[in-house]
Short mmCIF file of C-alpha atoms and ligand atoms in Angstrom, two decimals:
data_model
loop_
_atom_site.label_atom_id
_atom_site.label_comp_id
_atom_site.label_asym_id
_atom_site.label_seq_id
_atom_site.Cartn_x
_atom_site.Cartn_y
_atom_site.Cartn_z
CA MET A 1 0.15 0.21 -0.19
CA ASP A 2 3.02 2.04 0.88
CA ALA A 3 5.28 1.42 -1.63
CA ALA A 4 7.69 3.91 -1.10
CA ARG A 5 11.78 4.14 -2.28
CA TRP A 6 14.78 6.62 -1.91
CA VAL A 7 16.87 8.29 -4.26
CA GLN A 8 19.36 10.52 -3.43
CA VAL A 9 20.15 13.64 -5.02
CA GLY A 10 23.21 14.87 -3.14
CA ASP A 11 25.41 13.46 -0.54
CA GLY A 12 23.15 13.02 2.79
CA VAL A 13 20.41 14.18 0.78
CA TRP A 14 17.51 11.63 -0.09
CA VAL A 15 13.81 12.03 -1.36
CA ARG A 16 11.62 9.60 -0.31
CA ARG A 17 9.05 8.52 -3.35
CA TYR A 18 5.88 7.28 -2.66
CA ARG A 19 3.72 5.34 -5.33
CA GLU A 20 0.30 7.31 -3.79
CA LEU A 21 -0.52 10.20 -5.20
CA ASP A 22 2.93 10.62 -6.57
CA LEU A 23 4.72 12.21 -3.79
CA SER A 24 7.91 13.34 -3.03
CA LEU A 25 9.06 13.40 0.42
CA GLY A 26 12.65 14.80 1.81
CA VAL A 27 15.38 14.18 4.02
CA VAL A 28 18.33 16.37 4.91
CA ILE A 29 21.61 14.82 6.96
CA GLY A 30 24.09 16.51 8.63
CA GLU A 31 27.04 15.81 11.56
CA ARG A 32 24.66 17.08 14.29
CA TRP A 33 20.49 16.83 13.35
CA CYS A 34 18.19 15.33 9.97
CA LEU A 35 15.84 17.64 8.56
CA VAL A 36 12.33 15.81 7.26
CA VAL A 37 10.94 17.83 4.53
CA ASP A 38 7.33 17.12 4.80
CA THR A 39 5.54 13.99 6.77
CA GLY A 40 3.72 12.62 4.16
CA ALA A 41 -0.37 12.12 4.06
CA ASP A 42 -1.62 10.14 7.23
CA GLU A 43 0.42 8.69 10.52
CA VAL A 44 0.95 5.13 9.29
CA GLN A 45 2.51 7.11 5.75
CA GLY A 46 4.52 9.28 8.24
CA ALA A 47 5.18 5.64 10.50
CA GLU A 48 6.61 4.36 7.06
CA PHE A 49 9.02 7.54 6.31
CA ALA A 50 10.05 7.83 9.86
CA ALA A 51 11.22 3.59 9.73
CA ALA A 52 13.08 4.59 6.66
CA VAL A 53 14.98 7.76 7.25
CA ARG A 54 15.97 5.46 10.69
CA GLU A 55 17.48 3.66 8.26
CA LEU A 56 19.41 6.18 6.55
CA THR A 57 20.19 7.88 10.50
CA PRO A 58 20.30 8.02 14.07
CA LEU A 59 20.83 11.91 14.43
CA PRO A 60 17.34 13.74 16.17
CA TRP A 61 15.33 15.02 13.27
CA THR A 62 13.28 18.10 12.70
CA VAL A 63 10.57 18.79 10.44
CA VAL A 64 9.95 21.14 7.87
CA ILE A 65 5.98 21.87 6.30
CA THR A 66 6.73 22.85 2.96
CA HIS A 67 2.59 23.85 3.00
CA ALA A 68 -1.01 22.71 5.18
CA HIS A 69 -1.93 19.96 2.62
CA PHE A 70 -2.82 17.06 4.07
CA ASP A 71 -0.34 14.24 1.81
CA HIS A 72 2.98 17.10 3.06
CA ALA A 73 1.70 17.89 6.26
CA PHE A 74 -0.98 14.55 8.35
CA GLY A 75 2.73 12.19 9.34
CA THR A 76 3.94 14.29 11.35
CA ALA A 77 2.87 12.66 13.99
CA ALA A 78 5.36 9.91 13.19
CA PHE A 79 8.53 12.16 14.12
CA GLU A 80 7.89 12.22 17.84
CA GLY A 81 10.62 15.38 19.85
CA ALA A 82 10.86 16.70 16.52
CA ALA A 83 10.76 20.68 16.51
CA VAL A 84 8.08 21.91 14.06
CA TRP A 85 8.72 24.48 11.72
CA GLY A 86 5.99 26.19 8.80
CA HIS A 87 5.52 29.30 7.31
CA ALA A 88 4.02 31.86 9.73
CA ARG A 89 0.84 31.26 7.43
CA CYS A 90 0.90 27.41 7.12
CA ARG A 91 -0.53 26.87 10.93
CA ILE A 92 -3.09 29.26 10.27
CA ALA A 93 -4.44 27.54 7.45
CA LEU A 94 -4.15 24.08 8.84
CA ARG A 95 -5.72 24.99 11.84
CA GLU A 96 -8.67 26.88 8.72
CA THR A 97 -8.62 24.11 7.13
CA ALA A 98 -7.51 20.32 8.07
CA GLU A 99 -11.06 19.03 8.67
CA ALA A 100 -11.81 20.38 5.80
CA GLN A 101 -9.25 18.53 3.85
CA ARG A 102 -9.56 15.68 6.03
CA ALA A 103 -13.23 15.24 5.18
CA GLU A 104 -13.09 15.63 1.41
CA TRP A 105 -10.16 13.54 0.97
CA ALA A 106 -11.82 11.11 2.90
CA GLY A 107 -15.27 10.95 1.01
CA ARG A 108 -13.00 10.77 -2.34
CA TYR A 109 -11.01 7.86 -1.46
CA ARG A 110 -14.31 5.82 0.36
CA SER A 111 -15.73 6.41 -3.53
CA GLU A 112 -12.62 5.12 -5.23
CA GLY A 113 -13.54 1.69 -2.55
CA ARG A 114 -10.36 2.40 -0.96
CA PRO A 115 -11.87 2.98 2.97
CA GLU A 116 -8.14 1.68 4.39
CA LEU A 117 -6.77 5.67 3.40
CA ALA A 118 -10.16 7.30 4.33
CA GLU A 119 -9.86 5.57 7.58
CA ARG A 120 -5.86 6.12 8.06
CA LEU A 121 -6.72 9.82 7.13
CA GLU A 122 -9.90 10.24 9.53
CA ARG A 123 -7.11 9.12 12.59
CA ALA A 124 -4.50 11.60 11.60
CA ARG A 125 -3.41 13.80 14.34
CA VAL A 126 -2.55 17.56 13.03
CA ILE A 127 0.32 18.98 14.30
CA MET A 128 0.87 22.72 14.01
CA PRO A 129 4.14 24.48 13.26
CA ASP A 130 5.92 26.61 14.12
CA ALA A 131 6.16 29.65 12.11
CA TRP A 132 10.34 30.04 10.71
CA PRO A 133 11.26 32.90 12.03
CA GLY A 134 13.85 33.13 8.40
CA GLY A 135 17.31 32.29 8.64
CA ASN A 136 19.91 29.36 8.52
CA LEU A 137 18.65 26.01 10.24
CA ASP A 138 22.48 24.43 11.19
CA LEU A 139 22.29 20.51 11.09
CA GLY A 140 26.27 20.70 11.91
CA GLY A 141 28.30 20.66 8.96
CA ARG A 142 26.20 22.32 6.53
CA LEU A 143 23.54 24.73 6.89
CA VAL A 144 20.28 24.58 4.58
CA ARG A 145 17.74 28.19 3.96
CA LEU A 146 14.50 27.46 4.86
CA VAL A 147 13.08 30.58 2.01
CA ALA A 148 9.37 32.35 1.63
CA PRO A 149 9.92 32.75 -2.18
CA GLY A 150 5.57 33.98 -1.95
CA PRO A 151 2.47 32.95 -3.06
CA GLY A 152 2.43 30.75 -5.61
CA HIS A 153 1.09 27.00 -5.04
CA THR A 154 -0.96 28.53 -1.69
CA ASP A 155 0.01 31.75 0.65
CA HIS A 156 2.56 29.96 2.59
CA ASP A 157 4.50 27.90 0.48
CA LEU A 158 8.33 27.59 2.31
CA VAL A 159 10.60 26.70 0.37
CA VAL A 160 14.24 24.07 1.35
CA GLN A 161 17.43 24.37 -0.25
CA VAL A 162 20.06 22.72 0.60
CA PRO A 163 23.42 25.29 -0.85
CA ASP A 164 26.70 22.94 -0.11
CA ALA A 165 24.34 20.32 -2.60
CA GLY A 166 22.51 22.57 -5.17
CA VAL A 167 19.07 21.22 -4.13
CA VAL A 168 15.77 23.07 -3.28
CA PHE A 169 12.58 20.90 -2.08
CA ALA A 170 10.66 23.28 -3.43
CA GLY A 171 6.68 21.81 -2.37
CA ASP A 172 3.86 21.99 -4.73
CA LEU A 173 5.26 24.95 -6.25
CA VAL A 174 6.88 22.35 -8.64
CA GLU A 175 4.78 19.01 -9.86
CA GLN A 176 6.68 16.57 -12.14
CA GLY A 177 4.79 14.35 -13.71
CA ALA A 178 1.29 16.27 -13.04
CA PRO A 179 0.35 19.61 -14.11
CA PRO A 180 0.77 22.01 -10.58
CA ALA A 181 -2.27 22.43 -8.89
CA PHE A 182 -4.44 26.06 -8.70
CA GLY A 183 -7.15 24.58 -5.91
CA ASP A 184 -5.92 26.86 -3.27
CA ALA A 185 -3.21 28.75 -5.73
CA TYR A 186 -2.89 32.64 -6.23
CA PRO A 187 -1.76 31.91 -10.40
CA ALA A 188 -0.61 36.10 -11.40
CA ALA A 189 1.96 35.82 -8.45
CA TRP A 190 3.25 32.30 -9.00
CA PRO A 191 5.45 32.70 -11.49
CA LEU A 192 7.23 34.80 -9.34
CA ALA A 193 7.46 32.66 -6.53
CA LEU A 194 9.31 30.30 -8.83
CA ASP A 195 11.70 33.65 -10.19
CA ALA A 196 12.65 33.09 -6.47
CA VAL A 197 13.42 29.66 -6.89
CA LEU A 198 15.19 29.65 -9.67
CA GLY A 199 17.23 31.98 -7.68
CA LEU A 200 18.54 30.12 -5.98
CA GLU A 201 20.51 28.60 -8.86
CA PRO A 202 19.60 24.68 -8.57
CA VAL A 203 20.77 21.51 -9.89
CA THR A 204 18.18 19.41 -8.65
CA VAL A 205 14.71 20.25 -7.80
CA VAL A 206 12.48 18.25 -5.96
CA PRO A 207 8.95 18.97 -6.61
CA GLY A 208 6.34 17.91 -4.08
CA HIS A 209 4.81 15.37 -6.21
CA GLY A 210 6.94 13.40 -9.14
CA GLU A 211 10.80 12.74 -9.95
CA PRO A 212 13.67 16.10 -9.75
CA VAL A 213 13.54 17.85 -12.09
CA ASP A 214 16.69 20.20 -13.35
CA ALA A 215 16.52 24.08 -13.10
CA ASP A 216 14.85 23.85 -16.79
CA PHE A 217 12.19 21.93 -15.95
CA VAL A 218 10.89 24.69 -13.45
CA ARG A 219 11.02 27.26 -16.60
CA THR A 220 9.60 25.29 -18.53
CA GLN A 221 6.32 25.40 -15.78
CA ARG A 222 7.38 28.64 -14.50
CA GLU A 223 6.12 29.63 -18.68
CA GLU A 224 3.17 27.47 -18.37
CA ILE A 225 2.00 28.38 -15.55
CA ALA A 226 2.43 32.14 -16.32
CA LEU A 227 0.88 31.83 -19.58
CA VAL A 228 -2.53 29.89 -17.61
CA ALA A 229 -2.47 33.31 -15.33
CA ARG A 230 -2.15 35.02 -18.45
CA LEU A 231 -5.34 33.62 -19.08
CA CYS A 232 -7.04 33.87 -16.71
CA VAL A 233 -6.94 37.81 -16.27
CA ASP A 234 -8.24 38.07 -19.80
CA VAL A 235 -11.07 35.66 -19.33
CA ARG A 236 -11.81 38.01 -16.50
CA ALA A 237 -11.59 41.22 -18.43
CA GLY A 238 -14.09 39.77 -20.69
CA LEU A 239 -10.64 40.02 -23.55
CA ILE A 240 -12.07 36.26 -23.96
CA PRO A 241 -14.35 33.79 -23.20
CA VAL A 242 -13.69 30.87 -20.82
CA GLU A 243 -13.83 28.64 -23.86
CA ALA A 244 -10.62 29.71 -25.46
CA ALA A 245 -9.01 30.14 -22.06
CA VAL A 246 -9.03 26.03 -21.87
CA GLU A 247 -8.18 25.48 -25.34
CA ARG A 248 -4.87 27.86 -25.59
CA SER A 249 -4.22 26.43 -21.99
CA PRO A 250 -1.21 24.29 -21.25
CA TYR A 251 -3.07 22.17 -18.71
CA PRO A 252 -6.22 20.39 -19.28
CA GLU A 253 -9.29 21.73 -18.63
CA GLU A 254 -10.16 21.03 -14.93
CA PHE A 255 -6.90 22.83 -14.41
CA THR A 256 -7.36 25.61 -16.15
CA ARG A 257 -11.24 25.87 -14.50
CA GLU A 258 -9.19 26.03 -11.19
CA ALA A 259 -6.92 28.68 -12.28
CA LEU A 260 -9.53 30.29 -13.63
CA ALA A 261 -11.48 30.78 -10.23
CA ARG A 262 -8.46 31.66 -8.15
CA VAL A 263 -7.97 34.46 -10.25
ZN1 LIG B 307 -0.20 21.06 -2.47
#
């Protein structure tokens, strides 16, 4: 059920890839601490991830949550004793939306004939992250940077830069294998957030879903999202009909319509 594998993207920098939702979770290992990037969709997946991290390192862990969507944040209880960090608005978003996310996705899993996933989601305890005060996080012999690039996939995306490895964990600001999700997004601002990610000059960008990618992939996705945002603005201004935006969009209709609802 939790079919998963490790992908190494740098010295002591790993991505745990899950078949479910094509999810990508991360870990960065220093000399004294390890940093866990996102925790999975429920405590069962969180526990699988925690056990897998323990196969890599016995070091104490700190957790950072890239954003408040359940598949990134509902596994945190499995990381006992960890400090948990997120964007200041991540905590607010979790408080405001966790139960609605739980109900929506439990319903979706049940309608798909997957009650076990629904039950796991319903049982998951939600751990609130503290607001990251800014600055670097010292893992011992290795500094990582937590960067808030501005609104994009949500209003509280936080990315994790590992400068010595050229790696950036981008959360759902970047998606590989599926179009980016616009449900809580700020389409017009999203390209600027990706400019900030690209400004970190990453060699490898780890998306929230899908395989690790390079900066060129992110540049292409940035242009696609910018096009979607322009189409949405044109629709709102009455310059083109919705159908024209749907037709010219690089993404499937449901994604474009979600973006439209956010402009
Ligand atoms: Zn998300």
